[in-house]
Amino acid sequence: MSPISRRTLVLGGLAAAGAGALPAAAQSSVITATAAVPYPFQLGIASGEPDANSVVLWTRLAPSPLNADGQGGMANTDVPVDWQVSTTDTFSTLVASGTVTASYAAAHSVHVIAGGLNPDSDYFYRFRAQGFISPVGRTRTAPAIGTNGRDLLMAFTSCSHYEEGYFTVYRRMAEDNPGLILHVGDYIYEYGTTAGRPRAYAGATEIVTLADYRRRYAQHKTDPDLQAAHAAAPWLVVPDDHEVENNYANMVRADSTPSLTTAQWTARRTAAYQAYYENMPLRPAQANSGNSIPLYRRLRWGSLAVFHMLDTRQYRDDQACGDGWKICSDADLASRSLPGNTQETWLLDGFNQHLATWDIIGQQVFFARRFNSTGASMDSWDGYRASRARIQQGWVDRGTRNPVVLTGDVHRAWASDLKADYNNASSATIGSELVSSSVTSGGDGDGATAIPDVGTNPWLKFYNNRRGYVRTTISPTQMQADFRAVAQVSEHGAAATTVKSFVIEDGRPGLQAV
């Protein structure tokens, strides 16, 4: 792909400009500009939040992404951005197009709702601004309500700590040609630079300000493997803690590092949530309002699946007994909730609607019970046991057909049956949990596969300590989950292998090994 001048137009549209097959186009992340204005699409493009007739298209203009002011080298002026959607990557015929304004106040990010699309259909999209054409992305709409559509290949992952390695996992996800990608938290990390790691942050100290968060997202998004994953399919995202600060709970900080006043902590949350919205392909309904952001929501994939996307940080009660891994009776208090009472009620109402064959719960922290003689993690659902019991009993009471929990956070791959009574291992299996490993967090890993603490937690069915993702194939009769891993992230380009596969059959809770 080469730079395009403002004069290069074809019948009032954007010129093809070398936008050939998607893989080549999606991988074009850095352009040497020959025009007077430098190439503004250094952060790539993305799509997300698909429904049956529309999808969100995203980009952010940033010719100098790592500038310390967080503005990516853009002047304090609004910039018109053209966008196009087509059924072909040559854009010979357009099905939707328009112009949107990228503003300085929003770090020149744009969120376009491209509507009027056909259900269960594949599309290509691109942008033009300041005389240049962006890389080409591929996206997809959901099936119409009442139809299953094609089987859905959905991949999910979490925890992409830039310093700890290369984003090969994202590249391997893109190569699977998924119809949908989920990211279930820790898209960025807030930490300062640590010497001796494979890559270094721009900026040595922990990020706190809006400029800091914008620059951190920009550094991630210059990565060509992440750009390829965004260009390959629409995304559905929820944050965990590191998009703001490690292990925060509602308005309570985990510790006092860095030292912040109450007002500074509120300002930090506001900055973090604003930067998250600016840099994710979210609908305007998910824009932050000050130091809060409305992120729990449902996405319907026809009658095949409904995705209940949870926010397990913003509304939770503080971690019991001072957090950490321990024995703590307060974790059983009925008054405690991890998603908060309002979100719990919303989730149970969703189960009661019986919207699809598969009820998929996208969330952040370990859901199944996992304990040993030293206790359990107070940051996971084990620290909110009554809350977990209400949700599990809620889907049982409502006759939810196939509940499946998707989880990130722990930097290891796990798979678990979910039990009606964790004090009785022979009690009914009532659901399944799939836990993705991380993109890079935790480094290469040692490849261990022995399941920790399985003697006290016999419902745990799988464990792997490599970086990777979970690739699911969802049909009306089953969900197959392939746990994919790469041997290393300290060097770039490792192959991905399937280390374990499970099937969950429609109407038969629990994991069946393939």
Short mmCIF file of C-alpha atoms in Angstrom, two decimals, residues 241-436:
data_model
loop_
_atom_site.label_atom_id
_atom_site.label_comp_id
_atom_site.label_asym_id
_atom_site.label_seq_id
_atom_site.Cartn_x
_atom_site.Cartn_y
_atom_site.Cartn_z
CA ASP A 241 -8.08 -4.04 36.34
CA HIS A 242 -4.88 -3.05 34.51
CA GLU A 243 -6.72 -0.76 32.11
CA VAL A 244 -6.95 1.43 35.24
CA GLU A 245 -4.86 0.08 38.16
CA ASN A 246 -3.97 -3.34 39.52
CA ASN A 247 -6.68 -5.04 41.63
CA TYR A 248 -8.84 -1.98 42.17
CA ALA A 249 -12.36 -2.64 43.44
CA ASN A 250 -14.96 0.01 42.67
CA MET A 251 -13.47 3.17 44.22
CA VAL A 252 -11.03 1.28 46.48
CA ARG A 253 -7.38 1.03 45.49
CA ALA A 254 -5.35 -2.10 46.18
CA ASP A 255 -2.45 -0.06 47.59
CA SER A 256 -1.14 3.49 47.77
CA THR A 257 1.43 3.23 44.97
CA PRO A 258 1.64 5.70 43.38
CA SER A 259 0.49 8.05 46.11
CA LEU A 260 -2.76 9.76 45.04
CA THR A 261 -5.31 11.92 46.78
CA THR A 262 -8.96 10.97 46.45
CA ALA A 263 -9.36 13.62 43.76
CA GLN A 264 -6.31 12.34 41.89
CA TRP A 265 -7.60 8.76 42.04
CA THR A 266 -10.94 9.90 40.64
CA ALA A 267 -9.13 11.79 37.89
CA ARG A 268 -7.07 8.70 37.11
CA ARG A 269 -10.18 6.54 36.70
CA THR A 270 -11.74 9.21 34.49
CA ALA A 271 -8.64 9.34 32.29
CA ALA A 272 -8.40 5.54 32.07
CA TYR A 273 -12.04 5.07 31.11
CA GLN A 274 -11.90 7.88 28.55
CA ALA A 275 -8.80 6.40 26.93
CA TYR A 276 -10.39 2.93 26.93
CA TYR A 277 -13.42 4.20 25.03
CA GLU A 278 -11.29 6.25 22.64
CA ASN A 279 -9.21 3.22 21.71
CA MET A 280 -11.80 0.44 21.51
CA PRO A 281 -14.42 -0.26 18.79
CA LEU A 282 -17.33 0.45 21.14
CA ARG A 283 -20.72 1.98 20.46
CA PRO A 284 -21.38 5.53 21.73
CA ALA A 285 -23.64 4.01 24.41
CA GLN A 286 -20.44 2.75 26.06
CA ALA A 287 -18.72 6.15 26.26
CA ASN A 288 -17.52 7.10 29.72
CA SER A 289 -19.26 9.69 31.86
CA GLY A 290 -16.60 11.09 34.13
CA ASN A 291 -15.10 8.36 36.28
CA SER A 292 -17.61 5.68 35.28
CA ILE A 293 -18.23 3.81 32.05
CA PRO A 294 -21.24 1.62 31.14
CA LEU A 295 -19.63 -1.56 29.85
CA TYR A 296 -21.81 -4.52 30.86
CA ARG A 297 -24.02 -5.34 27.93
CA ARG A 298 -25.46 -8.15 25.79
CA LEU A 299 -24.65 -9.01 22.20
CA ARG A 300 -26.99 -11.38 20.39
CA TRP A 301 -25.57 -13.66 17.72
CA GLY A 302 -28.89 -14.58 16.18
CA SER A 303 -30.45 -17.53 17.99
CA LEU A 304 -27.13 -19.32 18.19
CA ALA A 305 -25.52 -17.45 21.08
CA VAL A 306 -25.94 -14.51 23.39
CA PHE A 307 -22.84 -12.92 24.91
CA HIS A 308 -23.37 -11.45 28.38
CA MET A 309 -20.32 -9.21 28.81
CA LEU A 310 -19.64 -8.41 32.48
CA ASP A 311 -17.74 -5.66 34.29
CA THR A 312 -16.20 -7.26 37.37
CA ARG A 313 -14.21 -4.24 38.63
CA GLN A 314 -16.33 -1.13 38.59
CA TYR A 315 -19.16 -2.22 40.90
CA ARG A 316 -17.64 -4.92 43.12
CA ASP A 317 -17.36 -4.88 46.88
CA ASP A 318 -13.79 -4.58 48.10
CA GLN A 319 -11.85 -7.83 48.20
CA ALA A 320 -12.45 -9.70 51.47
CA CYS A 321 -9.87 -9.91 54.25
CA GLY A 322 -7.46 -7.52 52.59
CA ASP A 323 -7.23 -9.41 49.26
CA GLY A 324 -4.63 -12.07 48.47
CA TRP A 325 -4.85 -15.86 48.70
CA LYS A 326 -6.22 -16.92 52.10
CA ILE A 327 -8.91 -18.53 54.20
CA CYS A 328 -11.58 -15.90 54.84
CA SER A 329 -15.09 -16.39 56.22
CA ASP A 330 -16.16 -12.95 54.96
CA ALA A 331 -16.00 -14.36 51.43
CA ASP A 332 -19.27 -16.18 52.25
CA LEU A 333 -21.21 -13.07 53.27
CA ALA A 334 -24.47 -12.82 51.33
CA SER A 335 -24.16 -9.04 51.23
CA ARG A 336 -21.03 -9.19 49.08
CA SER A 337 -21.21 -9.06 45.27
CA LEU A 338 -18.52 -9.17 42.64
CA PRO A 339 -20.52 -7.64 39.76
CA GLY A 340 -22.67 -5.54 42.10
CA ASN A 341 -26.35 -6.13 42.84
CA THR A 342 -27.66 -4.22 39.83
CA GLN A 343 -25.46 -6.12 37.38
CA GLU A 344 -26.32 -9.45 39.07
CA THR A 345 -30.02 -8.73 38.52
CA TRP A 346 -29.37 -7.70 34.91
CA LEU A 347 -27.50 -10.96 34.27
CA LEU A 348 -30.22 -13.13 35.81
CA ASP A 349 -32.86 -11.28 33.78
CA GLY A 350 -30.84 -12.12 30.67
CA PHE A 351 -30.81 -15.81 31.56
CA ASN A 352 -34.57 -15.68 31.98
CA GLN A 353 -35.07 -14.43 28.41
CA HIS A 354 -33.78 -17.66 26.79
CA LEU A 355 -32.42 -15.72 23.84
CA ALA A 356 -30.22 -18.39 22.26
CA THR A 357 -28.91 -21.94 22.39
CA TRP A 358 -25.71 -20.81 24.13
CA ASP A 359 -25.55 -18.30 27.02
CA ILE A 360 -21.91 -17.19 27.02
CA ILE A 361 -20.66 -15.08 29.93
CA GLY A 362 -17.60 -13.02 29.01
CA GLN A 363 -15.86 -11.90 32.16
CA GLN A 364 -12.50 -11.45 33.78
CA VAL A 365 -11.62 -13.49 36.90
CA PHE A 366 -11.55 -17.20 37.81
CA PHE A 367 -15.13 -18.42 38.29
CA ALA A 368 -14.95 -22.07 39.41
CA ARG A 369 -14.04 -22.82 42.99
CA ARG A 370 -10.31 -23.37 43.41
CA PHE A 371 -8.98 -23.77 46.94
CA ASN A 372 -6.29 -25.55 48.93
CA SER A 373 -5.06 -25.66 52.51
CA THR A 374 -3.95 -22.02 52.31
CA GLY A 375 -7.33 -20.79 51.10
CA ALA A 376 -8.39 -19.23 47.81
CA SER A 377 -7.96 -16.02 45.80
CA MET A 378 -9.99 -13.19 47.27
CA ASP A 379 -9.78 -11.32 43.95
CA SER A 380 -11.64 -14.12 42.11
CA TRP A 381 -15.21 -15.40 42.54
CA ASP A 382 -13.89 -17.44 45.49
CA GLY A 383 -13.80 -14.13 47.35
CA TYR A 384 -17.51 -13.60 46.56
CA ARG A 385 -18.93 -17.07 47.04
CA ALA A 386 -22.53 -16.06 47.73
CA SER A 387 -22.52 -13.92 44.62
CA ARG A 388 -21.31 -16.85 42.52
CA ALA A 389 -23.90 -19.14 44.10
CA ARG A 390 -26.71 -16.71 43.28
CA ILE A 391 -25.64 -16.56 39.63
CA GLN A 392 -25.21 -20.32 39.26
CA GLN A 393 -28.49 -21.09 41.00
CA GLY A 394 -30.07 -18.35 38.92
CA TRP A 395 -29.26 -20.06 35.65
CA VAL A 396 -30.39 -23.42 37.06
CA ASP A 397 -33.72 -22.00 38.29
CA ARG A 398 -34.32 -20.28 34.95
CA GLY A 399 -33.56 -23.36 32.90
CA THR A 400 -30.65 -21.79 31.07
CA ARG A 401 -29.78 -24.35 28.45
CA ASN A 402 -26.02 -24.04 27.96
CA PRO A 403 -24.20 -21.60 30.28
CA VAL A 404 -20.50 -21.21 29.45
CA VAL A 405 -18.19 -18.83 31.33
CA LEU A 406 -15.20 -17.29 29.49
CA THR A 407 -12.38 -16.00 31.69
CA GLY A 408 -8.96 -14.31 31.52
CA ASP A 409 -6.75 -12.73 34.21
CA VAL A 410 -4.67 -15.66 35.50
CA HIS A 411 -2.09 -15.95 32.66
CA ARG A 412 -2.64 -19.70 32.38
CA ALA A 413 -5.10 -21.81 30.43
CA TRP A 414 -7.67 -23.75 32.50
CA ALA A 415 -10.88 -25.64 31.83
CA SER A 416 -13.43 -26.55 34.49
CA ASP A 417 -16.80 -28.09 35.06
CA LEU A 418 -19.05 -25.90 37.19
CA LYS A 419 -20.75 -27.71 40.08
CA ALA A 420 -24.08 -27.20 41.80
CA ASP A 421 -22.32 -27.69 45.16
CA TYR A 422 -18.55 -27.32 45.37
CA ASN A 423 -18.62 -28.99 48.79
CA ASN A 424 -19.86 -32.15 47.05
CA ALA A 425 -17.75 -33.11 44.04
CA SER A 426 -20.38 -35.62 42.93
CA SER A 427 -23.08 -32.93 42.71
CA ALA A 428 -24.54 -32.05 39.34
CA THR A 429 -22.40 -30.39 36.70
CA ILE A 430 -24.35 -27.30 35.70
CA GLY A 431 -22.02 -25.45 33.33
CA SER A 432 -18.49 -25.02 32.01
CA GLU A 433 -15.66 -22.51 32.31
CA LEU A 434 -12.97 -21.87 29.71
CA VAL A 435 -10.00 -19.79 30.89
CA SER A 436 -7.69 -18.33 28.27
#
